[in-house]
Coordinates of C-alpha atoms in Angstrom, one line a residue:
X7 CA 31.2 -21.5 22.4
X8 CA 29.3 -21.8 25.7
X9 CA 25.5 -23.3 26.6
X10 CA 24.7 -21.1 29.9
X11 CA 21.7 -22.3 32.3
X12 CA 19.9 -19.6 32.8
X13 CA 20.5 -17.1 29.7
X14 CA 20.5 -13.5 31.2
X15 CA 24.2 -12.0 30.6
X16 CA 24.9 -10.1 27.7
X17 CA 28.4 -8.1 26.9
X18 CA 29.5 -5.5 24.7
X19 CA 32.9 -5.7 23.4
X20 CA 35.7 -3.2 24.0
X21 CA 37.4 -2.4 20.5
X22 CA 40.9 -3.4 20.1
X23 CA 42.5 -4.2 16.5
X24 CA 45.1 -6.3 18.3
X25 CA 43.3 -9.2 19.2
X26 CA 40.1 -10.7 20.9
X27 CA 39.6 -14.8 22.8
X28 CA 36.3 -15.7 21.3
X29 CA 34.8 -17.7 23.9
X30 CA 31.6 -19.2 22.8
X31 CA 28.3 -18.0 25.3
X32 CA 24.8 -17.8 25.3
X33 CA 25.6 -13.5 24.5
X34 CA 26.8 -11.7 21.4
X35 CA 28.6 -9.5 21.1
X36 CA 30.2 -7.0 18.1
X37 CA 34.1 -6.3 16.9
X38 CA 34.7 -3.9 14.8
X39 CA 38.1 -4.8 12.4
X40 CA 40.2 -2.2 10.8
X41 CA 41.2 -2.8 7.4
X42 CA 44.6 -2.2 5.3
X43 CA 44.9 -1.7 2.1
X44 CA 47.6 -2.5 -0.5
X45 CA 48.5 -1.5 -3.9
X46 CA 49.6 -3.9 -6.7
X47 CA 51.9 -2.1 -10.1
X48 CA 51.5 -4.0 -13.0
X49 CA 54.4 -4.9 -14.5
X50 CA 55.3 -4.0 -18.4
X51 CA 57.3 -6.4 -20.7
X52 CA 58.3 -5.0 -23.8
X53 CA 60.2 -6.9 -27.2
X54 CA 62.2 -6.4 -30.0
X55 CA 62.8 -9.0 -32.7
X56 CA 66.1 -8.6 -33.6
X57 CA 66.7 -9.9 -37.3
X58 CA 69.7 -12.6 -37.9
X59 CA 71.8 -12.2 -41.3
X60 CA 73.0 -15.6 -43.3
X61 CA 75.3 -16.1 -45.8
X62 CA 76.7 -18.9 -47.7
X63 CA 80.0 -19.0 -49.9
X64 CA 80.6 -22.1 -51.6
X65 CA 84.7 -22.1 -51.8
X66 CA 85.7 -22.8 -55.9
X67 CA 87.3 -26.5 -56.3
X68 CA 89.6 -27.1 -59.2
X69 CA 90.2 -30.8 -60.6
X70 CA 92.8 -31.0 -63.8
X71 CA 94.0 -34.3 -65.7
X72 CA 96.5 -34.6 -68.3
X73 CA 95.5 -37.5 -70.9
X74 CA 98.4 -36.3 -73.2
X75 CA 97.7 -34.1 -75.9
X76 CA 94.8 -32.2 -73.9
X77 CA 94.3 -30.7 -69.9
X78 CA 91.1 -29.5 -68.9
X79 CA 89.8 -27.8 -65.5
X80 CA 86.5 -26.4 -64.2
X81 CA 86.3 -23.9 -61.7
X82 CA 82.7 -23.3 -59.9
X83 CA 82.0 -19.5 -58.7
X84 CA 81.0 -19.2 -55.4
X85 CA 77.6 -17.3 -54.5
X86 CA 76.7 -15.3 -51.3
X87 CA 73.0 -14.9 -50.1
X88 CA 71.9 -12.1 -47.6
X89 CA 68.2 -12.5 -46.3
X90 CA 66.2 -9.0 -46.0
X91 CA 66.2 -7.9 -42.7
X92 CA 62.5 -7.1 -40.4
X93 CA 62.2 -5.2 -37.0
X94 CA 58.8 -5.5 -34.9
X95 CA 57.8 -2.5 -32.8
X96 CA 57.9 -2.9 -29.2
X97 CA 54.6 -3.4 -27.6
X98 CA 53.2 -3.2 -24.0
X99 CA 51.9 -6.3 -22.8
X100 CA 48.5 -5.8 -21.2
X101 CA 49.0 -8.0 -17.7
X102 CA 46.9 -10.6 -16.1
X103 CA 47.2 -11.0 -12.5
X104 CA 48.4 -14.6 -10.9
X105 CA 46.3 -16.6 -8.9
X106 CA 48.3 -17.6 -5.7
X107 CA 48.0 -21.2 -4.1
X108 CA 44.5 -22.3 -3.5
X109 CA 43.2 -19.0 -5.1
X110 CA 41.6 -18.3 -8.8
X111 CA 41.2 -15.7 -11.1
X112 CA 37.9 -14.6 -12.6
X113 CA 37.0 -11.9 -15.1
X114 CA 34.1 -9.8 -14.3
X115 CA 32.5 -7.2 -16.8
X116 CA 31.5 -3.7 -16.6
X117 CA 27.6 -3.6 -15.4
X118 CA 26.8 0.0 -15.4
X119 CA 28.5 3.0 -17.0
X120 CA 27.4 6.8 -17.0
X121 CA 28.8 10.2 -17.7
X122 CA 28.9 12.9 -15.2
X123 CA 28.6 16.6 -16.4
X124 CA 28.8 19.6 -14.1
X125 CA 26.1 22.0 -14.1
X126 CA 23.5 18.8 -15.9
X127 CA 21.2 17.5 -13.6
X128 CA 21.3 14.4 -15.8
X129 CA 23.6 11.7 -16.8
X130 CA 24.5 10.2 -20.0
X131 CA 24.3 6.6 -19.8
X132 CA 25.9 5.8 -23.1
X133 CA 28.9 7.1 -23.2
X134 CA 32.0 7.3 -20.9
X135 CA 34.4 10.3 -20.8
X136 CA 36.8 12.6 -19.2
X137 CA 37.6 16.0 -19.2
X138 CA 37.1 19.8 -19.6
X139 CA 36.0 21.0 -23.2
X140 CA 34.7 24.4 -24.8
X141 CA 31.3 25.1 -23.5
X142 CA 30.7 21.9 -21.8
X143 CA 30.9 21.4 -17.8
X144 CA 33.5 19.2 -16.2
X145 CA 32.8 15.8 -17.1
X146 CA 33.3 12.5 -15.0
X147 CA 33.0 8.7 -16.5
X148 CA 31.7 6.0 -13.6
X149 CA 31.9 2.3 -14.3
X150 CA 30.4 -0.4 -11.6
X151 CA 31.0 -4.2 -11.5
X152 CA 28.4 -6.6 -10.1
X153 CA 30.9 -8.3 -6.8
X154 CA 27.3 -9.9 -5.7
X155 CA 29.5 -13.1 -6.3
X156 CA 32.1 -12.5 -3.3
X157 CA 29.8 -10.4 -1.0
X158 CA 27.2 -13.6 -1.1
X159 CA 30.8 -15.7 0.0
X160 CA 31.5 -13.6 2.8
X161 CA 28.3 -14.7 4.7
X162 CA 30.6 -18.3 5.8
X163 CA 33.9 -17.0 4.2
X164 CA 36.6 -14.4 3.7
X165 CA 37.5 -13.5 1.0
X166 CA 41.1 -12.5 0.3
X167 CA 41.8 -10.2 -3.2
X168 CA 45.5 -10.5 -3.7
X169 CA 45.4 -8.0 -6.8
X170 CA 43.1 -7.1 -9.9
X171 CA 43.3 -4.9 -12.6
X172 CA 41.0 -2.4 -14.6
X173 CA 41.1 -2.7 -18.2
X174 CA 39.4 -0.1 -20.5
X175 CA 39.6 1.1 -24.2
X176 CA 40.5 4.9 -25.0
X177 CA 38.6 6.0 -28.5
X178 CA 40.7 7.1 -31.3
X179 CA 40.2 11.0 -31.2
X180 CA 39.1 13.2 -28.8
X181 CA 36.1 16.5 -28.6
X182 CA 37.3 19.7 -28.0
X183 CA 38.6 22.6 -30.2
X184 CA 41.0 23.8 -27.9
X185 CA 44.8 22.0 -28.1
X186 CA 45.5 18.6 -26.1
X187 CA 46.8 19.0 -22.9
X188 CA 48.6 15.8 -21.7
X189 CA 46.0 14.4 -19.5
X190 CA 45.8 11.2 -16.7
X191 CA 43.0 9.8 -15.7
X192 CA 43.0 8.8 -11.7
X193 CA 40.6 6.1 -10.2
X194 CA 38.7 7.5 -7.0
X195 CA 35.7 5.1 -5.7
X196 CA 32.2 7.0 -5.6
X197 CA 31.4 8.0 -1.9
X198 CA 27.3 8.3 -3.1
X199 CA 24.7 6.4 -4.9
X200 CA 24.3 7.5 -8.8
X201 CA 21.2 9.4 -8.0
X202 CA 23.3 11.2 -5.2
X203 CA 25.9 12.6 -7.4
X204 CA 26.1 16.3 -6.7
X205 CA 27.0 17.7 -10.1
X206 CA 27.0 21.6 -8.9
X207 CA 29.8 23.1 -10.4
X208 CA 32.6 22.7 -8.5
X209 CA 31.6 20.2 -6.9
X210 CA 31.7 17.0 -9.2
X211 CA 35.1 15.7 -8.2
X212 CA 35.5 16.6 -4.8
X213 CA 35.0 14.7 -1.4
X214 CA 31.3 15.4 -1.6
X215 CA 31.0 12.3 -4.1
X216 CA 34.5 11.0 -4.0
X217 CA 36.7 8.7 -1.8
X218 CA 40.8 9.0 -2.2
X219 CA 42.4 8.4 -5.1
X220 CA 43.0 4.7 -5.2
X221 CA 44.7 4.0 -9.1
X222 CA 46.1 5.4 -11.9
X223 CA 46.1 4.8 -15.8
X224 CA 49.7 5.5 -17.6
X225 CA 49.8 9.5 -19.0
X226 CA 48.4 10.2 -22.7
X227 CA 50.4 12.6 -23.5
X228 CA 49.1 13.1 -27.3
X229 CA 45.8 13.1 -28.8
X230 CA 44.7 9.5 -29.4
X231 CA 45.1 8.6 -33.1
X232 CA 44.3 4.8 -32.7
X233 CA 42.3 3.1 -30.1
X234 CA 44.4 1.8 -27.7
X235 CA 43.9 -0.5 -24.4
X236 CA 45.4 0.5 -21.2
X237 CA 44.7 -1.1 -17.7
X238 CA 45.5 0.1 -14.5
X239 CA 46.0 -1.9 -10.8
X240 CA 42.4 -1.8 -9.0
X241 CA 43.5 -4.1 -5.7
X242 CA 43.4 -0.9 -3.6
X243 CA 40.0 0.1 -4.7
X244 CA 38.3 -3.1 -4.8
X245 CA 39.6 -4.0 -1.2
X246 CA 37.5 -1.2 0.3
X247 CA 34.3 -3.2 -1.3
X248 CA 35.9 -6.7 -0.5
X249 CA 37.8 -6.0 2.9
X250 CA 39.9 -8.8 3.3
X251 CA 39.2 -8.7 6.8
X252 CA 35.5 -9.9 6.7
X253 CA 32.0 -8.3 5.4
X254 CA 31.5 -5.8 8.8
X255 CA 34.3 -3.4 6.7
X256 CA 32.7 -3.3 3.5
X257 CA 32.0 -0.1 2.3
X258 CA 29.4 0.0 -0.4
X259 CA 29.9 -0.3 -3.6
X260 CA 28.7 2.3 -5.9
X261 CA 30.8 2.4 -8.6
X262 CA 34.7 4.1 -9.4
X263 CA 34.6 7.2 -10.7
X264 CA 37.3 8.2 -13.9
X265 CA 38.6 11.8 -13.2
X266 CA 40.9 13.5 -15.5
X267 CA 44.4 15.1 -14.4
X268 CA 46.3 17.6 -16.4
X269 CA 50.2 16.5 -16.1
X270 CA 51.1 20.5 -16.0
X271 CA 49.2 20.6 -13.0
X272 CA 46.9 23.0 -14.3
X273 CA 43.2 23.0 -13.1
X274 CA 40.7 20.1 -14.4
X275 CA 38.4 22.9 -15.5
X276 CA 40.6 24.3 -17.9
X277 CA 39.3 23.8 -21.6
X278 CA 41.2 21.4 -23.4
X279 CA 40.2 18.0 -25.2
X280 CA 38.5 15.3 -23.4
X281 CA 39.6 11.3 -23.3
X282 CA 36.7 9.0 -24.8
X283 CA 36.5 5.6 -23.6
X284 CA 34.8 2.6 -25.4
X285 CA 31.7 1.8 -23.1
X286 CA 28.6 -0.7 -24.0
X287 CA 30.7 -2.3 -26.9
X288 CA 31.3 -6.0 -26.6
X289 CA 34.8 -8.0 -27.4
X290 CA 38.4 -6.6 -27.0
X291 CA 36.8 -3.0 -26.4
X292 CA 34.9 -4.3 -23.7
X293 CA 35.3 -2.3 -19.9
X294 CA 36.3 -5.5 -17.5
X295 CA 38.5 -6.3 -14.5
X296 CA 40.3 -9.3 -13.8
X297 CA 40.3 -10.3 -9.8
X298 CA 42.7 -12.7 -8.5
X299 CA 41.5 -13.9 -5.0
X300 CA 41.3 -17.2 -2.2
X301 CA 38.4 -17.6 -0.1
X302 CA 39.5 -18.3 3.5
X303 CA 37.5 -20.2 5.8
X304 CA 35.8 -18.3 9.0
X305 CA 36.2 -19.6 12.2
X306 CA 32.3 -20.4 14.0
X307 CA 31.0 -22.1 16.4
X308 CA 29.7 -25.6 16.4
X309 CA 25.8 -25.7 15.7
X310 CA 24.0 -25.4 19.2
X311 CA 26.2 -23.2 20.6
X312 CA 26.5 -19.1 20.5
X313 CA 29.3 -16.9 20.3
X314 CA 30.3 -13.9 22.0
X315 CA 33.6 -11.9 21.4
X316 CA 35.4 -10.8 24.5
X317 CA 37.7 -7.6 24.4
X318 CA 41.4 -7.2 25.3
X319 CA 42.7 -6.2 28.7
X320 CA 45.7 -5.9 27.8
X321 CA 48.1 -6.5 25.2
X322 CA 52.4 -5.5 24.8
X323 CA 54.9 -6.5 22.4
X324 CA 58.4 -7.8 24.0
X325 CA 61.6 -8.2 22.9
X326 CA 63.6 -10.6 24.7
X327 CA 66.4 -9.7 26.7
X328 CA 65.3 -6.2 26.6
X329 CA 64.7 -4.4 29.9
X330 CA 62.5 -1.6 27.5
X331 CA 58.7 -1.3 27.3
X332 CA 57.4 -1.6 23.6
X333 CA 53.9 -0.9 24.2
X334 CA 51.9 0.8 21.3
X335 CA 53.7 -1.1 18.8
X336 CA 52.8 -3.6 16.0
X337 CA 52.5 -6.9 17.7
X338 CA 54.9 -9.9 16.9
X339 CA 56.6 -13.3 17.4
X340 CA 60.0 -14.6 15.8
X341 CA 62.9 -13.1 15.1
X342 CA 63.1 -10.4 12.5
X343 CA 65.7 -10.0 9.7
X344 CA 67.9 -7.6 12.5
X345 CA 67.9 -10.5 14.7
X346 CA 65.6 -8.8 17.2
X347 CA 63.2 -11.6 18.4
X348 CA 60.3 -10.6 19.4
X349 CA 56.9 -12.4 21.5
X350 CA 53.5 -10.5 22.6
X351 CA 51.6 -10.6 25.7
X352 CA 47.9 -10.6 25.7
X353 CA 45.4 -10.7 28.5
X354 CA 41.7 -10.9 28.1
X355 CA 38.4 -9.5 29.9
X356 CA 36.7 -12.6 30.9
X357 CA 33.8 -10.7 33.3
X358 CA 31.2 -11.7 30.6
X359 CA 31.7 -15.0 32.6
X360 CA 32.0 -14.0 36.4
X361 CA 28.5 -14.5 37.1
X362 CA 28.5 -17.3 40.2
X363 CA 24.9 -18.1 39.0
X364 CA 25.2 -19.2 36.1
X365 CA 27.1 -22.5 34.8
X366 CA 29.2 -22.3 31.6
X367 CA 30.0 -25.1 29.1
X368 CA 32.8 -24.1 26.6
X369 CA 32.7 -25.7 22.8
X370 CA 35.4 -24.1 21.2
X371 CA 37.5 -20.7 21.7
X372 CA 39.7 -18.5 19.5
X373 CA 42.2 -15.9 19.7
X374 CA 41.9 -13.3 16.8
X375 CA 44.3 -10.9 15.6
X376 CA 44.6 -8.4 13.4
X377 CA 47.1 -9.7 10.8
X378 CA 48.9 -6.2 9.0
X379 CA 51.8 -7.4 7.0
X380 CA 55.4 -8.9 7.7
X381 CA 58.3 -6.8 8.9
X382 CA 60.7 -5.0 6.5
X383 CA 63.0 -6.9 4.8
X384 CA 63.3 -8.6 1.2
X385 CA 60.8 -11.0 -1.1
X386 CA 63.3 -14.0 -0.4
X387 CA 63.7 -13.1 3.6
X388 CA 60.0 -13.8 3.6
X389 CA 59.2 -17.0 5.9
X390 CA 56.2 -19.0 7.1
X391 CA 56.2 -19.2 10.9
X392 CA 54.9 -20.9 13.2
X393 CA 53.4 -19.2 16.4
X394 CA 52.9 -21.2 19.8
X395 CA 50.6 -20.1 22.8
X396 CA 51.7 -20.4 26.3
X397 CA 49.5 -20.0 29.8
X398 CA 51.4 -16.5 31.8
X399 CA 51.6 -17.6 35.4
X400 CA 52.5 -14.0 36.2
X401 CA 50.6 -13.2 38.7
X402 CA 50.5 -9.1 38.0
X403 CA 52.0 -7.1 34.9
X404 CA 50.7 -4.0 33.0
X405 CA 51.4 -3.5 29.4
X406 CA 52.5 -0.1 30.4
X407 CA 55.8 -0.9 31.8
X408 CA 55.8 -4.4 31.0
X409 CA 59.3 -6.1 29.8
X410 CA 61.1 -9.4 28.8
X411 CA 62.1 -10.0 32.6
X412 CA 58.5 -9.8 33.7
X413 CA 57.1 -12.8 32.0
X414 CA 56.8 -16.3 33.6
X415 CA 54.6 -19.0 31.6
X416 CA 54.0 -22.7 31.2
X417 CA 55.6 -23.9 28.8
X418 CA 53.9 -26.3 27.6
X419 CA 51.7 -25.0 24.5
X420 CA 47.9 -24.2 24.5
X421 CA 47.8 -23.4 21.0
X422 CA 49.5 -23.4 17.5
X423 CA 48.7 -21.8 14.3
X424 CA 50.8 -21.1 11.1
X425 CA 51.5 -17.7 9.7
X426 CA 52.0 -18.5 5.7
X427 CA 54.0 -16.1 4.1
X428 CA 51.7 -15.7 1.7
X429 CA 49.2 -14.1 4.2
X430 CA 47.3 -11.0 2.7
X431 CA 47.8 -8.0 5.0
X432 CA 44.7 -6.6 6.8
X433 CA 43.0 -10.2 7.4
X434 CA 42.1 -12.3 10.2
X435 CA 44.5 -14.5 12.4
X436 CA 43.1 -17.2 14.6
X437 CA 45.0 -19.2 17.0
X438 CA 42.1 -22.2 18.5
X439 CA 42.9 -22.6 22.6
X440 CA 39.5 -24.5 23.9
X441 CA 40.9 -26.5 26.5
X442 CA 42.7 -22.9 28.0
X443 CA 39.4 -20.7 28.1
X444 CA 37.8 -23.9 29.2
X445 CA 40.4 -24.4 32.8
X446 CA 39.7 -20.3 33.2
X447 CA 36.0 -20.3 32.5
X448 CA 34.3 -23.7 32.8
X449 CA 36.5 -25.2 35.7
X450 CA 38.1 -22.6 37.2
X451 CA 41.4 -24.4 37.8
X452 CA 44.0 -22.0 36.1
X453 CA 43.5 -18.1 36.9
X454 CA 43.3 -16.0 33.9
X455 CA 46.5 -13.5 33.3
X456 CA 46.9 -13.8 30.1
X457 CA 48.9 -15.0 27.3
X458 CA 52.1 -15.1 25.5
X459 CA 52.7 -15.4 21.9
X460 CA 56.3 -17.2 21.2
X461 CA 57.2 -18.5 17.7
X462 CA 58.3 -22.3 17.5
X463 CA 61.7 -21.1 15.9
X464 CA 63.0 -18.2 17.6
X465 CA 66.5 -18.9 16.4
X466 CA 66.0 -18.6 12.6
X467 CA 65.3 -14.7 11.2
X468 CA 62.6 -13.6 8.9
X469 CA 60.5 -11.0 8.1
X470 CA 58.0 -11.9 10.9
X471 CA 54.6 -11.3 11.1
X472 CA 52.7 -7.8 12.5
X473 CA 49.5 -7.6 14.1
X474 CA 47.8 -4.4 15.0
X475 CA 48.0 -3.3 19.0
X476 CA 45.1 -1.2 20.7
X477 CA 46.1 2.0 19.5
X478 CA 46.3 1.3 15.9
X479 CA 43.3 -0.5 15.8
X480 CA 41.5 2.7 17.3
X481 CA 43.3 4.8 14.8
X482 CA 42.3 2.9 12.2
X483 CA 38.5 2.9 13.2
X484 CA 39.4 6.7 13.2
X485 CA 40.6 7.2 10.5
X486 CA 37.8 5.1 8.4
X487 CA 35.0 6.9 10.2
X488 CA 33.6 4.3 12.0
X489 CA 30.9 5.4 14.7
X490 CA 32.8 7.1 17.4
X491 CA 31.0 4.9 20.6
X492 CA 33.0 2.0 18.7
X493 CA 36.1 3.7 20.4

């Protein structure tokens, strides 16, 4: 944060998804993030009550005495009980997801449903189905959820969904008077507002009103004789609403669509019977999801001061001892599971604070990075690490042809932050380094060139931590159709 006497500058940031300083000023600035996504599978447990058999068999004693003239003796028949015998039938267990430290879990009921039907101009807001039937149009099933409750958090917070489930109730029977063809019905969030819905025929399910495919409910391969529950992992699809990485990549929240797939592969169109699914009812038949999240502090500036985010100069991942240039990659510190250790190189554009006119007081200042997810390697090779930040008193490098040999720094440390292992991918790092912006900007006594990243424990291995370079950030904006002048 910075007070500037007089206030005249303002700066537009450069995009880059690998990191950002955030140096307090009297200007703003906007960053655009890139988001990930990630895909929990529900796990299944299934039982069998195996019965246990008893029996008993009382061994026959035999006591005589002679009292002269007469002998007696009494024998006692054994007996042998067998207890009947009782099986259970497996059944699927419908799962819950687990809170992780610090986090909760919350239920959240369906808040709007409605029935798409090709070639109807309408929708049917009582009832919610899939499917292609005999003279009847292509029908679609929507269900929304009211997430007013985390958007509201994300004004101060982020908020972190770690997984979540969607849990609906198919209808015993189904319309139709052609055969059952064994069906799945695929989760796709709705691109438009209800109203918006282009229901044209051939039109309903395509990328006119739909996103990707984002979950799947198990196959019913038989006409439904019973109602039955089923769920289905929605982490994927409710992250696009919820962006882990703060509120600037939420994308609206109209509803997910319920589209029906034919297992043969044949075409949705094709006449069959439909899938009904329990809708307004109350109780176990109830639509609902199940979210199991942590709300993450934000970073801001002290009151009195404003903030403006500075872009990225520069920025290279090293590996040390290496005389190869790894630019492009995934950022990193530590040493991986290989035994490759790695540290990154970042230098920042500080012209937002070149003017000679102006005088500059710095509050606080932050280094942010694009956190993705930890290297390959295995559940138990997972590792919380620590990540140090150390002045580069190099006086020239490019992140071109940059390379282990290159890099001279103090080292003495600037910064520290923790990467927890139990970081969700696609959220925000920060690494606090006041007093360093503070000798570059406010006093002028260290020249900027940069930064480098170096874990505290470079001789222990890990899955380390990944943070998104230049390129993939601007990929990423690409790819989620973000306004081209962001790139």
């Amino acid at each position: 944060s910075s007070t500037t006497t007089p206030s005249t500058s303002s700066s537009t940031t450069t995009p880059s998804t690998s990191s950002s300083t955030t140096t307090p000023s009297t200007s703003s600035s906007t960053t655009t993030p890139s988001t990930s996504s990630s895909t929990t599978t529900p796990s299944t447990s299934s039982s069998t009550t195996t019965p246990s058999t008893s029996s008993s068999t009382t061994t026959p004693s035999t006591s005589s005495s002679t009292t002269t003239p007469s002998t007696s003796s009494s024998t006692t028949t054994p007996s042998t009980s067998t207890p009947s015998t009782s099986t259970s039938t497996p059944v699927k267990t419908i799962p819950q997801c687990t809170p992780v430290d610090g986090g909760e879990r919350i239920e959240i009921p369906l808040s709007l449903i409605a029935t798409f039907t090709e070639g109807v101009s309408s929708r049917d807001g009582s009832a919610l189905s899939v499917g292609k039937i005999a003279n009847n149009g292509l029908t679609m099933g929507s269900v929304s959820f009211d997430l007013s409750s985390f958007t509201g958090q994300q004004e101060t917070n982020n908020v972190w969904v770690y997984d979540s489930h969607i849990f609906l109730t198919v209808m015993e029977g189904s319309e139709g008077s052609d055969e059952f063809k064994p069906q799945q019905t695929l989760l796709a969030a709705i691109g438009v507002t209800a109203d918006a819905v282009n229901t044209v025929v051939g039109q309903l399910t395509s990328e006119i009103n739909l996103k990707d495919v984002t979950g799947e409910f198990d196959p019913i391969s038989e006409e439904p004789r019973r109602d039955k529950e089923i769920y289905a992992s929605f982490t994927e699809t409710i992250q696009q609403w919820i962006s882990p990485y703060n509120k600037d990549s939420n994308v609206e929240n109209n509803g997910v669509a319920l589209v029906n797939s034919y297992l043969d592969g044949s075409d949705p169109s094709t006449d069959a019977k439909n899938i009904r699914y329990y809708a307004n009812e109350t109780g176990v038949n109830e639509p609902m999801i199940d979210i199991c999240y942590k709300v993450v502090k934000i970073e801001l500036c002290s009151p009195g001061f404003e903030e403006v985010k500075v872009g990225v100069e520069m920025a290279s991942v090293i590996v040390v001892d290496s005389e190869e240039n790894f630019n492009n990659k995934s950022l990193s510190h530590g040493q991986d599971v290989d035994g490759v250790v790695y540290r990154t190189v970042i230098k920042f554009d500080l012209s937002e604070f070149a003017d000679n006119f102006e005088q500059y007081s710095i509050k606080e200042a932050w280094i942010h990075l694009n956190y993705l997810e930890p290297s390959a390697g295995t559940f138990e090779e997972q590792a919380d690490r620590t990540v140090n930040v150390h002045r580069i008193t190099t006086t020239e490098w490019s992140e071109g042809s940059v390379v282990y040999g290159d890099i001279a720094y103090d080292e003495t440390p600037v910064g520290t932050a923790l990467v927890e292992k139990s970081r969700l991918g696609g959220t925000e790092f920060t690494i606090r380094i006041d007093e360093l912006v503070k000798n570059w900007v406010e006093e002028g006594t260290n020249t900027n060139y940069g930064v480098v990243l170096i874990d505290a424990n470079e001789d222990v291995s890990s899955r380390v931590p990944l943070y998104a370079d230049n390129e993939t950030r601007k990929r990423n904006i690409t790819s989620r159709n973000y306004p081209s002048a962001v790139n």
